Coordinates of C-alpha atoms (C1' of nucleotides) and ligand atoms in Angstrom, one line a residue:
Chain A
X1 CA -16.8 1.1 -13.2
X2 CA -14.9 -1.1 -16.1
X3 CA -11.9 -2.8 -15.4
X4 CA -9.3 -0.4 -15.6
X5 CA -6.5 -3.5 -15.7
X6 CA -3.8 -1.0 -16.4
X7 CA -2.4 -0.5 -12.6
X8 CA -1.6 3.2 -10.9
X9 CA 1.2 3.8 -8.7
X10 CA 0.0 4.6 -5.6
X11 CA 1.5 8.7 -6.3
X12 CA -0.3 8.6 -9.1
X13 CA -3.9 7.9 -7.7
X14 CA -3.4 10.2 -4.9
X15 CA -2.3 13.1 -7.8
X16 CA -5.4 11.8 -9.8
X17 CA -7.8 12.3 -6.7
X18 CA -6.8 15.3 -5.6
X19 CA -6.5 16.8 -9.1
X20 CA -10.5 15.4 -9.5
X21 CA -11.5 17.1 -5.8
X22 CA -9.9 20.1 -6.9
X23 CA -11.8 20.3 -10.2
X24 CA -15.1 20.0 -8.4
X25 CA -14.3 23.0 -5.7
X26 CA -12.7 25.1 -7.5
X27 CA -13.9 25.8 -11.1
X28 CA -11.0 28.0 -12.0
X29 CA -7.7 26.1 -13.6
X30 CA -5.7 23.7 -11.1
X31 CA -2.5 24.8 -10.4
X32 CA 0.8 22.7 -9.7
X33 CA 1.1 25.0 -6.6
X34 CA -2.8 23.8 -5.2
X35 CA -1.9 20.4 -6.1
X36 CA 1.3 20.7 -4.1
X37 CA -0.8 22.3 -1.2
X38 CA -3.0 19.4 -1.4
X39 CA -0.5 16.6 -1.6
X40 CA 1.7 18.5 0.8
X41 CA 4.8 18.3 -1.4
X42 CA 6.5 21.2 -3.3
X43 CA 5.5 22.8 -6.8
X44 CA 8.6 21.5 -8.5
X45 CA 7.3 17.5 -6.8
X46 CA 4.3 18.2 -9.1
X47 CA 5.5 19.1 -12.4
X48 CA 7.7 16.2 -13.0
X49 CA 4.4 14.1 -11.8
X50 CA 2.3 16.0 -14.0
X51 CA 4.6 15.2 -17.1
X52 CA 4.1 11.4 -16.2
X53 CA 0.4 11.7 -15.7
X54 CA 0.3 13.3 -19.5
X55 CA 2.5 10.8 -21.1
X56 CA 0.0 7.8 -19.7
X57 CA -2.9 9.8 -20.9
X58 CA -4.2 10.7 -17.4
X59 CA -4.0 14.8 -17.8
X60 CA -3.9 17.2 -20.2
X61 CA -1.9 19.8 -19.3
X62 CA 0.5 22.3 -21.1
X63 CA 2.8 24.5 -19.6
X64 CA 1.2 27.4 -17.7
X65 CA -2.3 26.1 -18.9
X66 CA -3.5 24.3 -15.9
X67 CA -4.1 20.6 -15.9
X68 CA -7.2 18.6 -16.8
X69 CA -8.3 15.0 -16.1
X70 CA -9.3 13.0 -19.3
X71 CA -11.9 10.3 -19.6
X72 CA -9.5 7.5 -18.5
X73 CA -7.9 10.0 -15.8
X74 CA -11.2 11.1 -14.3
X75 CA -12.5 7.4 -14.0
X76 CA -9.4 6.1 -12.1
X77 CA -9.9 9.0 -10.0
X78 CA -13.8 8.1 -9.5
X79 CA -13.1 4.7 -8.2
X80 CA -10.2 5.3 -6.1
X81 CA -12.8 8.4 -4.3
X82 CA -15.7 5.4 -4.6
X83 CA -13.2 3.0 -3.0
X84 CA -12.5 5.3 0.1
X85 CA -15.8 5.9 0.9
X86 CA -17.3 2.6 0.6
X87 CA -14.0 1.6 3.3
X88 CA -15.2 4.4 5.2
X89 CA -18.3 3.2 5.4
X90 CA -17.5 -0.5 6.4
X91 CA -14.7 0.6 9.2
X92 CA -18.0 2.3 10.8
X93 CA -20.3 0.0 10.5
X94 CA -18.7 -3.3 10.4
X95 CA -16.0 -2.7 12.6
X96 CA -17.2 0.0 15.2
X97 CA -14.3 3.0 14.0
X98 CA -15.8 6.4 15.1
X99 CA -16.4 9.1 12.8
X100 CA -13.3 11.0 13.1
X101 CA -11.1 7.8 12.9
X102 CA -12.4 6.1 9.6
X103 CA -10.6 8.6 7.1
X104 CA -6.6 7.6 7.3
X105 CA -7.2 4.2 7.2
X106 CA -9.6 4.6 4.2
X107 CA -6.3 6.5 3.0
X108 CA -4.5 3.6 2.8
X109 CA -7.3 0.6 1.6
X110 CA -8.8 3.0 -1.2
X111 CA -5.1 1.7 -2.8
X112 CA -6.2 -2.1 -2.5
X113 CA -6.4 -3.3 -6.6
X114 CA -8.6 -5.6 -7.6
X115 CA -11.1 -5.8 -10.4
X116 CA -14.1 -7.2 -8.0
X117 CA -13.1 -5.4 -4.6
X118 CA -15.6 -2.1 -5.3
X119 CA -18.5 -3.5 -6.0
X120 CA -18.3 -7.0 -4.0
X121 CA -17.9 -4.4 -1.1
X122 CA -20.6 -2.0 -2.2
X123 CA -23.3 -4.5 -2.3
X124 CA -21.9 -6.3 1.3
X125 CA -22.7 -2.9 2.8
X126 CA -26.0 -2.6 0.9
X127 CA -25.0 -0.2 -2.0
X128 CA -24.7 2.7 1.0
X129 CA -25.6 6.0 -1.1
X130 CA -23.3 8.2 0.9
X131 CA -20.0 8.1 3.3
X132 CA -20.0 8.8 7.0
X133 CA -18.7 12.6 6.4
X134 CA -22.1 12.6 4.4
X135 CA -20.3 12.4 0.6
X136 CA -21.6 10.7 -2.3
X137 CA -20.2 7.4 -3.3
X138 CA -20.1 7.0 -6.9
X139 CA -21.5 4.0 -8.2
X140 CA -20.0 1.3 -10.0
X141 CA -20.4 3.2 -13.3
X142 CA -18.5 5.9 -11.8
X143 CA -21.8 9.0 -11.8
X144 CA -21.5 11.0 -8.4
X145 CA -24.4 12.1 -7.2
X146 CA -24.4 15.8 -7.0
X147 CA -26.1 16.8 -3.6
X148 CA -26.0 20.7 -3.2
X149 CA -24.6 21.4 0.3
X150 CA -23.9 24.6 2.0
X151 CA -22.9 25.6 5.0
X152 CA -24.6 26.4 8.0
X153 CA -23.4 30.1 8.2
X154 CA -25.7 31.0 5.2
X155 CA -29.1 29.4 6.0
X156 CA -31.7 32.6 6.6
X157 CA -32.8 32.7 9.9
X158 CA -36.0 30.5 10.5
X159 CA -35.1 28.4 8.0
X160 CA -34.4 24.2 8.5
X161 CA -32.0 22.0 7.3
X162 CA -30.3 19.1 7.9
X163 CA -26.7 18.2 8.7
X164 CA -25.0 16.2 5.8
X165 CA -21.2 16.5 6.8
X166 CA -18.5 18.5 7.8
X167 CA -15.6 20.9 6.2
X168 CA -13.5 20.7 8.8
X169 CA -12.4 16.8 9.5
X170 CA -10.3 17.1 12.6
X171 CA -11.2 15.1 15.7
X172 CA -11.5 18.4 18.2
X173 CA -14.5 19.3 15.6
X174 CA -16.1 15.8 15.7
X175 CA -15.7 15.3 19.1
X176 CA -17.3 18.7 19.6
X177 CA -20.3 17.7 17.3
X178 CA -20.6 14.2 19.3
X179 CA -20.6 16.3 22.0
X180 CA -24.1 18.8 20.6
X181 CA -25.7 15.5 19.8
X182 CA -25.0 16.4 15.8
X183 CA -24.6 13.7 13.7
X184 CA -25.2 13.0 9.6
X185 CA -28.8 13.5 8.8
X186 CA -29.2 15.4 12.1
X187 CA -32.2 18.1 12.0
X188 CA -31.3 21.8 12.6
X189 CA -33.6 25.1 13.1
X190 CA -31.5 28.3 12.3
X191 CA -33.2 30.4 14.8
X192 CA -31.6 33.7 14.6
X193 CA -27.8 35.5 13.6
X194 CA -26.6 37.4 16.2
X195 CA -24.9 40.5 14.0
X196 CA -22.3 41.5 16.7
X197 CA -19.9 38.4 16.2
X198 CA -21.9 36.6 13.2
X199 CA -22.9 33.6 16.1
X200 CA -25.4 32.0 15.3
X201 CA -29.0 30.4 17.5
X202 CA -30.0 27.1 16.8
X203 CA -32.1 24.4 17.8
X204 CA -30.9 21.1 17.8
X205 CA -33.5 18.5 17.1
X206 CA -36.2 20.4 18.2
X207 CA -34.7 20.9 21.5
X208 CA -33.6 23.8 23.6
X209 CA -31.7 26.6 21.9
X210 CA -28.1 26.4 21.3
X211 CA -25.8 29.3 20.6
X212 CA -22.5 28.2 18.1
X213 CA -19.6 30.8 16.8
X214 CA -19.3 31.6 13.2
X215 CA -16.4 29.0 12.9
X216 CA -18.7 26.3 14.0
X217 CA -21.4 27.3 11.4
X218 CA -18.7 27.7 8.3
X219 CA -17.4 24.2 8.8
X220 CA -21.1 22.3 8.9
X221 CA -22.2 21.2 5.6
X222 CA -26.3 21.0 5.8
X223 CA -29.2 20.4 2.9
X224 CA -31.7 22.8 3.4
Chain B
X1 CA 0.1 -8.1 20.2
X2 CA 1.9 -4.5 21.0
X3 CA 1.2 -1.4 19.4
X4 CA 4.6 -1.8 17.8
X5 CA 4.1 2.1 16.9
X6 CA 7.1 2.5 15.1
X7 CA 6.1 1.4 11.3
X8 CA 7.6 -0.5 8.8
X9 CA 7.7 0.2 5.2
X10 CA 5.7 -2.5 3.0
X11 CA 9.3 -4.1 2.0
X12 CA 10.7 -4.4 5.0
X13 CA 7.6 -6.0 6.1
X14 CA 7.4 -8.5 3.3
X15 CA 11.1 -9.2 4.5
X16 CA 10.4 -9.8 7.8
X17 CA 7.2 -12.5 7.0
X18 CA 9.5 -14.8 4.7
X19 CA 12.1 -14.7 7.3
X20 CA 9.7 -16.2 9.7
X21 CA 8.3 -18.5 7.5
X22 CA 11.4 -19.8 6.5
X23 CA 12.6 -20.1 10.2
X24 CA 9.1 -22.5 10.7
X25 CA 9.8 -24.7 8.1
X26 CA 13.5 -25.1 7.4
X27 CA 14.9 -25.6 10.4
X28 CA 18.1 -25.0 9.1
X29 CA 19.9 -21.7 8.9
X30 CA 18.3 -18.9 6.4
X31 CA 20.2 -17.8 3.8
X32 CA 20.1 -14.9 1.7
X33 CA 19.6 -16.9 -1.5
X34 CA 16.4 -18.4 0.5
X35 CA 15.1 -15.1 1.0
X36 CA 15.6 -14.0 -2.3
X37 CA 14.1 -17.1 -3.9
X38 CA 10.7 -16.3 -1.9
X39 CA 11.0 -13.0 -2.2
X40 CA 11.5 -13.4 -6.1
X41 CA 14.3 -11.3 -6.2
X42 CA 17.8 -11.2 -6.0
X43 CA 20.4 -12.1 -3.2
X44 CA 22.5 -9.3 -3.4
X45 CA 19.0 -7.3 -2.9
X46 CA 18.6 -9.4 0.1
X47 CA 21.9 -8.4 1.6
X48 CA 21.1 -4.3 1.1
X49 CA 18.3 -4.8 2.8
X50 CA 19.3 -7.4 5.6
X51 CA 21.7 -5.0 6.4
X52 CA 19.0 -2.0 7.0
X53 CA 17.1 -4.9 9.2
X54 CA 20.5 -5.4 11.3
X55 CA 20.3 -1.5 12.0
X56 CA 16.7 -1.3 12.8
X57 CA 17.3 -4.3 15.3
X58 CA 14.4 -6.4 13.5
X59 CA 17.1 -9.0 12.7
X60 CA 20.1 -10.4 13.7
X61 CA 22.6 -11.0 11.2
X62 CA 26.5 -11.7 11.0
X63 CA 28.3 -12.3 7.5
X64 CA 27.1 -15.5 6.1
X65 CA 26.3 -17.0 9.5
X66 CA 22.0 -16.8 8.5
X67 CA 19.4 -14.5 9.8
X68 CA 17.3 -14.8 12.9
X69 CA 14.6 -12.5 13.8
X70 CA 14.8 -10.5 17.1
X71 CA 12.0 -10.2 19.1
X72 CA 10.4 -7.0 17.8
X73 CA 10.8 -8.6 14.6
X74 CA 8.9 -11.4 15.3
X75 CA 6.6 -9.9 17.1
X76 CA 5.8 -7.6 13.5
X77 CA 5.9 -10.8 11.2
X78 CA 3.3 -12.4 13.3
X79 CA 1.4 -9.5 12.8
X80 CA 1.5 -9.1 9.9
X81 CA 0.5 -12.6 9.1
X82 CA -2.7 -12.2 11.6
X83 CA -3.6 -9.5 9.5
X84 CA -3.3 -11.5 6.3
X85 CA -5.1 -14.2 7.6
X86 CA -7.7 -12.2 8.8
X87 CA -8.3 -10.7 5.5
X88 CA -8.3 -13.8 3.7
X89 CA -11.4 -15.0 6.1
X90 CA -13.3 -11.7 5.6
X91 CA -12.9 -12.0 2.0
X92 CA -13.8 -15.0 2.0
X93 CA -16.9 -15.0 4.2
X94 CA -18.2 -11.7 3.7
X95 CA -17.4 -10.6 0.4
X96 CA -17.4 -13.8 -1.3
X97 CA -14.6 -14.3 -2.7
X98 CA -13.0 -18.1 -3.2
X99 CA -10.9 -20.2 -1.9
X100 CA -8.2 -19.5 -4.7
X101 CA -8.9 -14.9 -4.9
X102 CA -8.4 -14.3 -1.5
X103 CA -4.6 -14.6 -0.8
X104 CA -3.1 -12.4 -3.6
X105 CA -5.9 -9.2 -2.0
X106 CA -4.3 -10.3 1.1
X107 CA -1.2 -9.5 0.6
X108 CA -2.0 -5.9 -0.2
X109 CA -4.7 -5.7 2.7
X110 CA -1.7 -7.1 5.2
X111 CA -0.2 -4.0 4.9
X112 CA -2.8 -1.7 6.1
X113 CA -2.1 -0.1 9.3
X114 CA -3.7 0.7 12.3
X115 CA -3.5 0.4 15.7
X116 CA -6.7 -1.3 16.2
X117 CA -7.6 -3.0 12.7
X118 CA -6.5 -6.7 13.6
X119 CA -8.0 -7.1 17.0
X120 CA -11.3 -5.3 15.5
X121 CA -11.3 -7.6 12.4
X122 CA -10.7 -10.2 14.5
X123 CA -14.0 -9.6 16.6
X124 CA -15.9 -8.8 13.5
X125 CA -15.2 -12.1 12.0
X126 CA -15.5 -13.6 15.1
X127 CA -12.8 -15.0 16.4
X128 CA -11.7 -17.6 13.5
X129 CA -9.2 -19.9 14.3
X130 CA -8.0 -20.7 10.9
X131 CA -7.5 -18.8 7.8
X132 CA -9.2 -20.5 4.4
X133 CA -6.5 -22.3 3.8
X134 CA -6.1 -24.0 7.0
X135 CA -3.5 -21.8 8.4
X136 CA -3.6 -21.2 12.0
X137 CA -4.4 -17.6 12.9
X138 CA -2.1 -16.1 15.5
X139 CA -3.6 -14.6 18.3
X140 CA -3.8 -11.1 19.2
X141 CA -0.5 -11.5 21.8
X142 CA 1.1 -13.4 19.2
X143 CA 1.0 -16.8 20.1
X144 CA 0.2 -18.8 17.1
X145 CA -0.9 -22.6 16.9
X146 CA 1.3 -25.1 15.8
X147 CA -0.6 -27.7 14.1
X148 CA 1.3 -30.3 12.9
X149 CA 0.2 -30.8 9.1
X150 CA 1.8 -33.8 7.1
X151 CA 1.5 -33.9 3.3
X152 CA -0.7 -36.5 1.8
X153 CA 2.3 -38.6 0.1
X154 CA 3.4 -39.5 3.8
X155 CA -0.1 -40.9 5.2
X156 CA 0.2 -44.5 5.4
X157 CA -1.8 -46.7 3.2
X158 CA -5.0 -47.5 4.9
X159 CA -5.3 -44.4 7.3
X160 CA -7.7 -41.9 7.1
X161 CA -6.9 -38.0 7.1
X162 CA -8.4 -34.8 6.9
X163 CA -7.2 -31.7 4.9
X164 CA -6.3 -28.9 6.7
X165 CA -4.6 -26.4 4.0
X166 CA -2.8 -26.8 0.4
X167 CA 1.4 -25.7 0.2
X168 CA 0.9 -24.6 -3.9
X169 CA -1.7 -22.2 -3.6
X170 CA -1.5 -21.7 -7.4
X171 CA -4.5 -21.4 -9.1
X172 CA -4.5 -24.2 -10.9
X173 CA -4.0 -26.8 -8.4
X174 CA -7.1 -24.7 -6.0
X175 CA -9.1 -25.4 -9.0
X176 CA -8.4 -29.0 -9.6
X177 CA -9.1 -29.7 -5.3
X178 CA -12.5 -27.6 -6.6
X179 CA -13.2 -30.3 -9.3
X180 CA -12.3 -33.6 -6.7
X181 CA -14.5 -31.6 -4.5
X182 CA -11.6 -31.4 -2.0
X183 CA -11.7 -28.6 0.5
X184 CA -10.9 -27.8 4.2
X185 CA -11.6 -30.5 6.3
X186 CA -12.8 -32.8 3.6
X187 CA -12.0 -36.7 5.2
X188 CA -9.6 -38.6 2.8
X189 CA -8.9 -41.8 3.4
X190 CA -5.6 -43.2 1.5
X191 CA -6.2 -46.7 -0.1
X192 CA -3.4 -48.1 -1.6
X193 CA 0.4 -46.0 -3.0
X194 CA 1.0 -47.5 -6.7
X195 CA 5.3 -48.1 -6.1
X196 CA 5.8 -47.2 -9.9
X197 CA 5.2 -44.2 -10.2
X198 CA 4.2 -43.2 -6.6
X199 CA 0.4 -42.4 -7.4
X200 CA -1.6 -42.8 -4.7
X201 CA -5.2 -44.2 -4.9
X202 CA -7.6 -42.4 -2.3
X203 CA -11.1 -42.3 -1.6
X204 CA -12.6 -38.6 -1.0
X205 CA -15.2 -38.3 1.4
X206 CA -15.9 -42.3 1.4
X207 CA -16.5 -42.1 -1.8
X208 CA -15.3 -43.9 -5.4
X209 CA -11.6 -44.3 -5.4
X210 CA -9.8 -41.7 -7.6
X211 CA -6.1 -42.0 -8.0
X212 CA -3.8 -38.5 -7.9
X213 CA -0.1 -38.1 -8.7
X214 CA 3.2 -37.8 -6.2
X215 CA 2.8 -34.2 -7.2
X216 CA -0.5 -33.3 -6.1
X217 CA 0.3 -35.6 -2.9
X218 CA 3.0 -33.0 -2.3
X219 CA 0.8 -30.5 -1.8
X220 CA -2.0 -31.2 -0.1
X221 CA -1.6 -30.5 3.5
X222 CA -3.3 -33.3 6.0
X223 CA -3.9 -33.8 9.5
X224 CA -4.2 -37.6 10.4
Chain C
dT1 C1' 45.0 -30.4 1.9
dA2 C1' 43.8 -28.5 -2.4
dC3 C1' 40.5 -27.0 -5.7
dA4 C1' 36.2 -26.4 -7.9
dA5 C1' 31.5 -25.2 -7.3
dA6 C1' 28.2 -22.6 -4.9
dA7 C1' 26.9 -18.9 -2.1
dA8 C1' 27.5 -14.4 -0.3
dT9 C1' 29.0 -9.9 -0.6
dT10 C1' 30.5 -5.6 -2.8
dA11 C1' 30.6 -2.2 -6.5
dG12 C1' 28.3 0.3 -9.5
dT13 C1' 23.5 1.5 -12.0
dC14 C1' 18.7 2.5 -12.4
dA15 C1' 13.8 4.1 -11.7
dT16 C1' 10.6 6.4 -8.6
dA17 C1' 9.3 10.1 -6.1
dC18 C1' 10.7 13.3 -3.5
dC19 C1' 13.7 17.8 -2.4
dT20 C1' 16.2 22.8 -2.8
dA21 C1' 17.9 26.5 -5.5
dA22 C1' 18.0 28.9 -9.8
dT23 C1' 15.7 30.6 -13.8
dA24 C1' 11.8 31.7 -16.7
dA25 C1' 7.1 33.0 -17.5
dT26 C1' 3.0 35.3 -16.2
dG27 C1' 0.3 39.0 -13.8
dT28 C1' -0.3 43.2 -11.3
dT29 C1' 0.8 47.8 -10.2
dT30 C1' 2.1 52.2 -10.8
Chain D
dA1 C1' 5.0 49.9 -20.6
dA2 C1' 8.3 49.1 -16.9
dA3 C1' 9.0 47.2 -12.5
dC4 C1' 7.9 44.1 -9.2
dA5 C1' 5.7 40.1 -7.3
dT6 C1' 3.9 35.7 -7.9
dT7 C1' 3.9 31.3 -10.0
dA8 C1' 5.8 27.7 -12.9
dT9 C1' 9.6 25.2 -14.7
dT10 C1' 14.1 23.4 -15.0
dA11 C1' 18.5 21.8 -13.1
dG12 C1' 20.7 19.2 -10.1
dG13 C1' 20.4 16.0 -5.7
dT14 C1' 18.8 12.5 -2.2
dA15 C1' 16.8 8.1 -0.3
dT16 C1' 14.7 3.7 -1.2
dG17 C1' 14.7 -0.6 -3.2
dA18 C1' 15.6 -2.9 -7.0
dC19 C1' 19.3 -4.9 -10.7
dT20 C1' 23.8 -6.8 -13.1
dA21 C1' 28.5 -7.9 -12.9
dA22 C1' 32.5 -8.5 -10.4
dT23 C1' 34.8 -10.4 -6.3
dT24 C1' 35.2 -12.7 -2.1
dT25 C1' 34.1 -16.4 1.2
dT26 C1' 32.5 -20.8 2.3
dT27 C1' 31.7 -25.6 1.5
dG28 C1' 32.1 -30.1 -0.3
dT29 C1' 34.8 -33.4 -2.6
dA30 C1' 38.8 -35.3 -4.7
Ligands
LIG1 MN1 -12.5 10.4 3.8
LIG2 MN1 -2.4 -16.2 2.0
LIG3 MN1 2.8 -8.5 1.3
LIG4 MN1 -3.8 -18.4 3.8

DNA sequence: TACAAAAATTAGTCATACCTAATAATGTTT
DNA sequence: AAACATTATTAGGTATGACTAATTTTTGTA
């Protein structure tokens, strides 16, 4: 990733970030009002932002068009998401943060600036390929691996996969995972959908049978 | 130290480290033109904000009588400046930085918070008792060593010294100890002070004599 | 003690990044 | 195509933490 020397407010890489995640979800145009629901802050918040982020060249955007990153936009935004998860990565590791705790401090230190900081990190972790939620870290010349998740809800029956992350981030859902022995990289046998509530039979690591409710299945991210 | 869970923003934080480094060294009251001088800003800034400090109760403060932390307040700068130190020795030892990178990523990194992150970096780095610059680390209950540095220009001729941290950390003196091949505990042994001009002849690790100026004296923190 | 210099404080602005309320533009129904 | 609903934009404000330019207040010296 080249030294982008010119410095972001720390708004401005969170607008850039969430404008880039919104991109990749949703393929339809981003909206003030879905940036504002990401950012939590109000539509009007994001307009005045948005004319800022066009005036430095970040965005292109015209009124009513829907807003898109540009080259220089969408690499600020690739090392500020490369950033997190390499933090994420070390607060696990390194310093023994759980799963479900590693996120809002990466919040903060993906904000750190300095030219070195990514990749001097990256290879004191051993170039890690992916973040403890089970995301791609970009690499130092900002490509993202594209791994093709879904969720657990639409495996076929008799089917495989294996766990790669998790939709849903909040620590009653990890804790519930921990809990099922489920962790990233984690083996899982779809055995069977029961049609009457859409739950769904599994076996956990070859072991016993283990019945989970549709929520549960929506918010596992698995590689079949 | 506390979970002082109430947070600061970054400002006041930066506030609350000068004033306690300026209570260590001058011994004398702190003024708002100190402050301001360290802070590189203003003194009628200073005021606005000692003012906020007065209300929060992280400072006590009456009408140009000088500032004095409180308690709480103290208790914050000294963690911050854990924190900082901390950093410096993890940027230092894991991520290879030098002597001379570390402390302006430190000052962003300081900031980062989390109820656990100091005492966790702590055990992670193992427990250092000094940051690279030969600053004392404070403990995790706030109690911070008080070693009792001189500057080189006050050794006595004759007596031998070791160097335990630099007072301009500028990076063009850091590089210049680099070149003498003058680091943390490198042994200096003071020869002879020339009266003209107030150079002083050492000898660097029993080594050929070399002769610095007043200046560079100045800064070089020792411990006899 | 008086008076000048220095230091501290107040008054009045400014930029950033938010907000609410009002208005305008766009989209969806009938 | 008109009416209504939704979404976006503008207008006008607020809090924070800076600044500059007065105006005290304090201090040091004559
Ligand atoms: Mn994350
Ligand atoms: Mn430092
Ligand atoms: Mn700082
Ligand atoms: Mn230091």
């Amino acid at each position: 990733m080249s030294t982008t020397s010119h410095i972001q407010t720390l708004s401005e890489e969170n607008y850039l970030k969430v404008i880039y995640h919104l991109g990749k979800e949703t393929k339809v145009k981003i909206s003030p009002t879905a940036i504002a629901e990401a950012l939590n802050n109000n539509p009007a918040s994001v307009v005045d932002m948005l004319k800022k982020l066009v005036d430095k060249k970040l965005i292109q955007y015209e009124k009513s068009k829907g807003v898109r990153l540009t080259e220089k936009g969408k690499k600020i935004a690739l090392l500020i998401i490369r950033k997190h998860r390499l933090w994420e990565v070390f607060l696990l590791e390194k310093l023994e943060y759980s799963w479900d705790e590693v996120h809002d401090i990466a919040e903060q230190l993906e904000h750190i600036h300095n030219p070195l900081l990514a990749d001097k990190l990256d290879k004191f972790l051993g170039f890690p390929q992916y973040d403890p939620h089970g995301d791609p870290i970009p690499s130092a010349s900002g490509e993202m691996a594209d791994i093709y998740k879904t969720i657990l809800s639409e495996v076929a029956e008799g089917k495989a996969c294996q766990v790669v992350g998790v939709k849903d981030t909040s620590t009653s859902f990890l804790q519930y995972l921990k809990k099922l022995d489920i962790g990233i990289g984690t083996k899982v046998l779809l055995i069977e959908k029961i049609p009457f509530d859409n739950s769904i039979v599994i076996s956990i690591k070859s072991g016993p049978n283990t019945t989970v409710s549709k929520i549960f299945a929506d918010n596992l991210l698995v590689h079949e």
